[in-house]
Amino acid sequence: MNKTICLTGIFFGATAVLLGAFGAHGLEKLVDADAIQTFETGVTYQMYHALFLLILGNINRIPESQKKLVFYCVALGVLLFSFSIYFLATNSLTGFDFKKIAFITPLGGGLIILGWVFFGIRMFQQK
């Protein structure tokens, strides 16, 4: 499980760097400044949680079996939160109106929060 958690963190980190560069250099002539700032919010949250997953995967204080729920909440939360933000920020570039599925963003945020809560519970349950 630790290997999967770390690999997911590495993937999220690498794609955050790629998407951040794209947002800074590729989107500037395609969307307005507000959309770029929104896009950067998704990148920031993705990177923070990539680092969080790398820490989670390397922490020995929590048994592997108790890391699963934290991992699933954070990984799914990042996918729903950050990626929905990417799509919403670039909405004007596609034929699909991503505003119709904007409810996914707070759902992802809620899962990220739950991941942090479960992480805190797991950390303080251990001796």
PDB file of C-alpha atoms in Angstrom:
ATOM      1  CA  MET A   1       0.000   0.000   0.000  1.00  0.00           C
ATOM      2  CA  ASN A   2       2.826   2.422   0.838  1.00  0.00           C
ATOM      3  CA  LYS A   3       4.268   1.984  -2.645  1.00  0.00           C
ATOM      4  CA  THR A   4       0.880   2.757  -4.240  1.00  0.00           C
ATOM      5  CA  ILE A   5       0.451   5.828  -2.039  1.00  0.00           C
ATOM      6  CA  CYS A   6       3.930   7.118  -2.940  1.00  0.00           C
ATOM      7  CA  LEU A   7       3.486   6.399  -6.654  1.00  0.00           C
ATOM      8  CA  THR A   8       0.197   8.297  -6.622  1.00  0.00           C
ATOM      9  CA  GLY A   9       1.913  11.195  -4.853  1.00  0.00           C
ATOM     10  CA  ILE A  10       4.681  11.182  -7.463  1.00  0.00           C
ATOM     11  CA  PHE A  11       2.125  11.117 -10.286  1.00  0.00           C
ATOM     12  CA  PHE A  12       0.136  13.981  -8.759  1.00  0.00           C
ATOM     13  CA  GLY A  13       3.343  15.977  -8.207  1.00  0.00           C
ATOM     14  CA  ALA A  14       4.644  15.480 -11.742  1.00  0.00           C
ATOM     15  CA  THR A  15       1.306  16.309 -13.343  1.00  0.00           C
ATOM     16  CA  ALA A  16       0.954  19.372 -11.069  1.00  0.00           C
ATOM     17  CA  VAL A  17       4.261  20.701 -12.404  1.00  0.00           C
ATOM     18  CA  LEU A  18       3.204  19.999 -15.992  1.00  0.00           C
ATOM     19  CA  LEU A  19      -0.227  21.545 -15.540  1.00  0.00           C
ATOM     20  CA  GLY A  20       1.259  24.511 -13.679  1.00  0.00           C
ATOM     21  CA  ALA A  21       3.622  25.208 -16.569  1.00  0.00           C
ATOM     22  CA  PHE A  22       0.754  24.824 -19.024  1.00  0.00           C
ATOM     23  CA  GLY A  23      -1.389  27.211 -16.980  1.00  0.00           C
ATOM     24  CA  ALA A  24       1.381  29.789 -16.780  1.00  0.00           C
ATOM     25  CA  HIS A  25       2.548  29.619 -20.391  1.00  0.00           C
ATOM     26  CA  GLY A  26      -0.039  27.844 -22.523  1.00  0.00           C
ATOM     27  CA  LEU A  27      -3.273  29.355 -21.285  1.00  0.00           C
ATOM     28  CA  GLU A  28      -2.293  33.024 -21.096  1.00  0.00           C
ATOM     29  CA  LYS A  29      -3.521  33.803 -24.616  1.00  0.00           C
ATOM     30  CA  LEU A  30      -6.506  31.466 -24.495  1.00  0.00           C
ATOM     31  CA  VAL A  31      -8.407  32.393 -21.323  1.00  0.00           C
ATOM     32  CA  ASP A  32      -8.728  35.442 -19.083  1.00  0.00           C
ATOM     33  CA  ALA A  33      -6.713  36.169 -15.922  1.00  0.00           C
ATOM     34  CA  ASP A  34      -9.492  34.920 -13.618  1.00  0.00           C
ATOM     35  CA  ALA A  35      -9.530  31.545 -15.372  1.00  0.00           C
ATOM     36  CA  ILE A  36      -5.746  31.260 -15.054  1.00  0.00           C
ATOM     37  CA  GLN A  37      -5.961  32.048 -11.336  1.00  0.00           C
ATOM     38  CA  THR A  38      -8.675  29.409 -10.952  1.00  0.00           C
ATOM     39  CA  PHE A  39      -6.517  26.910 -12.843  1.00  0.00           C
ATOM     40  CA  GLU A  40      -3.586  27.707 -10.523  1.00  0.00           C
ATOM     41  CA  THR A  41      -5.783  26.966  -7.507  1.00  0.00           C
ATOM     42  CA  GLY A  42      -6.303  23.437  -8.808  1.00  0.00           C
ATOM     43  CA  VAL A  43      -2.548  23.032  -9.372  1.00  0.00           C
ATOM     44  CA  THR A  44      -1.748  24.302  -5.874  1.00  0.00           C
ATOM     45  CA  TYR A  45      -4.148  21.909  -4.170  1.00  0.00           C
ATOM     46  CA  GLN A  46      -2.906  19.033  -6.305  1.00  0.00           C
ATOM     47  CA  MET A  47       0.718  19.731  -5.379  1.00  0.00           C
ATOM     48  CA  TYR A  48      -0.012  20.100  -1.663  1.00  0.00           C
ATOM     49  CA  HIS A  49      -1.745  16.757  -1.676  1.00  0.00           C
ATOM     50  CA  ALA A  50       0.961  15.101  -3.766  1.00  0.00           C
ATOM     51  CA  LEU A  51       3.353  16.007  -0.951  1.00  0.00           C
ATOM     52  CA  PHE A  52       0.797  14.877   1.622  1.00  0.00           C
ATOM     53  CA  LEU A  53       0.609  11.451  -0.051  1.00  0.00           C
ATOM     54  CA  LEU A  54       4.400  11.157  -0.122  1.00  0.00           C
ATOM     55  CA  ILE A  55       4.464  11.838   3.608  1.00  0.00           C
ATOM     56  CA  LEU A  56       1.580   9.427   4.255  1.00  0.00           C
ATOM     57  CA  GLY A  57       3.322   6.671   2.308  1.00  0.00           C
ATOM     58  CA  ASN A  58       6.502   7.091   4.335  1.00  0.00           C
ATOM     59  CA  ILE A  59       5.041   7.485   7.812  1.00  0.00           C
ATOM     60  CA  ASN A  60       5.595   4.419   9.969  1.00  0.00           C
ATOM     61  CA  ARG A  61       3.452   5.614  12.861  1.00  0.00           C
ATOM     62  CA  ILE A  62       0.265   4.544  11.049  1.00  0.00           C
ATOM     63  CA  PRO A  63      -0.060   0.892   9.989  1.00  0.00           C
ATOM     64  CA  GLU A  64      -0.499   0.353   6.241  1.00  0.00           C
ATOM     65  CA  SER A  65      -3.976  -1.086   6.720  1.00  0.00           C
ATOM     66  CA  GLN A  66      -5.135   2.156   8.362  1.00  0.00           C
ATOM     67  CA  LYS A  67      -3.742   4.356   5.593  1.00  0.00           C
ATOM     68  CA  LYS A  68      -6.153   3.067   2.936  1.00  0.00           C
ATOM     69  CA  LEU A  69      -9.133   5.228   3.874  1.00  0.00           C
ATOM     70  CA  VAL A  70      -6.961   8.353   4.076  1.00  0.00           C
ATOM     71  CA  PHE A  71      -5.384   7.528   0.714  1.00  0.00           C
ATOM     72  CA  TYR A  72      -8.693   6.845  -1.050  1.00  0.00           C
ATOM     73  CA  CYS A  73     -10.301  10.040   0.256  1.00  0.00           C
ATOM     74  CA  VAL A  74      -7.341  12.236  -0.684  1.00  0.00           C
ATOM     75  CA  ALA A  75      -6.669  10.647  -4.087  1.00  0.00           C
ATOM     76  CA  LEU A  76     -10.311  10.709  -5.175  1.00  0.00           C
ATOM     77  CA  GLY A  77     -10.726  14.165  -3.667  1.00  0.00           C
ATOM     78  CA  VAL A  78      -7.802  15.547  -5.678  1.00  0.00           C
ATOM     79  CA  LEU A  79      -9.106  13.993  -8.872  1.00  0.00           C
ATOM     80  CA  LEU A  80     -12.567  15.452  -8.372  1.00  0.00           C
ATOM     81  CA  PHE A  81     -11.497  18.820  -6.958  1.00  0.00           C
ATOM     82  CA  SER A  82      -8.438  19.786  -8.983  1.00  0.00           C
ATOM     83  CA  PHE A  83      -9.451  18.236 -12.278  1.00  0.00           C
ATOM     84  CA  SER A  84     -12.938  19.726 -12.153  1.00  0.00           C
ATOM     85  CA  ILE A  85     -11.291  23.107 -11.554  1.00  0.00           C
ATOM     86  CA  TYR A  86      -9.054  22.575 -14.598  1.00  0.00           C
ATOM     87  CA  PHE A  87     -12.092  21.831 -16.723  1.00  0.00           C
ATOM     88  CA  LEU A  88     -14.088  24.754 -15.311  1.00  0.00           C
ATOM     89  CA  ALA A  89     -11.182  27.171 -15.882  1.00  0.00           C
ATOM     90  CA  THR A  90     -10.857  26.057 -19.499  1.00  0.00           C
ATOM     91  CA  ASN A  91     -14.620  25.798 -20.066  1.00  0.00           C
ATOM     92  CA  SER A  92     -14.563  28.414 -22.820  1.00  0.00           C
ATOM     93  CA  LEU A  93     -12.182  26.264 -24.877  1.00  0.00           C
ATOM     94  CA  THR A  94     -14.451  23.227 -25.138  1.00  0.00           C
ATOM     95  CA  GLY A  95     -17.841  22.416 -26.562  1.00  0.00           C
ATOM     96  CA  PHE A  96     -19.043  20.890 -23.280  1.00  0.00           C
ATOM     97  CA  ASP A  97     -20.367  23.143 -20.521  1.00  0.00           C
ATOM     98  CA  PHE A  98     -18.495  21.913 -17.438  1.00  0.00           C
ATOM     99  CA  LYS A  99     -20.557  24.252 -15.262  1.00  0.00           C
ATOM    100  CA  LYS A 100     -23.270  21.580 -15.443  1.00  0.00           C
ATOM    101  CA  ILE A 101     -21.080  19.262 -13.371  1.00  0.00           C
ATOM    102  CA  ALA A 102     -19.567  21.933 -11.085  1.00  0.00           C
ATOM    103  CA  PHE A 103     -21.004  20.101  -8.041  1.00  0.00           C
ATOM    104  CA  ILE A 104     -18.038  17.722  -8.375  1.00  0.00           C
ATOM    105  CA  THR A 105     -15.646  20.403  -7.086  1.00  0.00           C
ATOM    106  CA  PRO A 106     -17.079  20.720  -3.551  1.00  0.00           C
ATOM    107  CA  LEU A 107     -17.539  16.944  -3.416  1.00  0.00           C
ATOM    108  CA  GLY A 108     -13.823  16.570  -4.094  1.00  0.00           C
ATOM    109  CA  GLY A 109     -13.032  19.227  -1.511  1.00  0.00           C
ATOM    110  CA  GLY A 110     -15.138  17.373   1.028  1.00  0.00           C
ATOM    111  CA  LEU A 111     -13.251  14.153   0.359  1.00  0.00           C
ATOM    112  CA  ILE A 112      -9.929  15.944   0.818  1.00  0.00           C
ATOM    113  CA  ILE A 113     -11.142  17.315   4.158  1.00  0.00           C
ATOM    114  CA  LEU A 114     -12.269  13.837   5.210  1.00  0.00           C
ATOM    115  CA  GLY A 115      -8.836  12.491   4.273  1.00  0.00           C
ATOM    116  CA  TRP A 116      -7.212  15.021   6.587  1.00  0.00           C
ATOM    117  CA  VAL A 117      -9.678  14.200   9.381  1.00  0.00           C
ATOM    118  CA  PHE A 118      -9.047  10.468   9.044  1.00  0.00           C
ATOM    119  CA  PHE A 119      -5.299  11.146   8.956  1.00  0.00           C
ATOM    120  CA  GLY A 120      -5.545  13.090  12.227  1.00  0.00           C
ATOM    121  CA  ILE A 121      -7.616  10.367  13.853  1.00  0.00           C
ATOM    122  CA  ARG A 122      -5.184   7.658  12.717  1.00  0.00           C
ATOM    123  CA  MET A 123      -2.165   9.673  13.915  1.00  0.00           C
ATOM    124  CA  PHE A 124      -3.528  10.211  17.406  1.00  0.00           C
ATOM    125  CA  GLN A 125      -4.923   6.693  17.834  1.00  0.00           C
ATOM    126  CA  GLN A 126      -1.425   5.244  17.572  1.00  0.00           C
ATOM    127  CA  LYS A 127       0.879   5.070  20.585  1.00  0.00           C
TER     128      LYS A 127
END
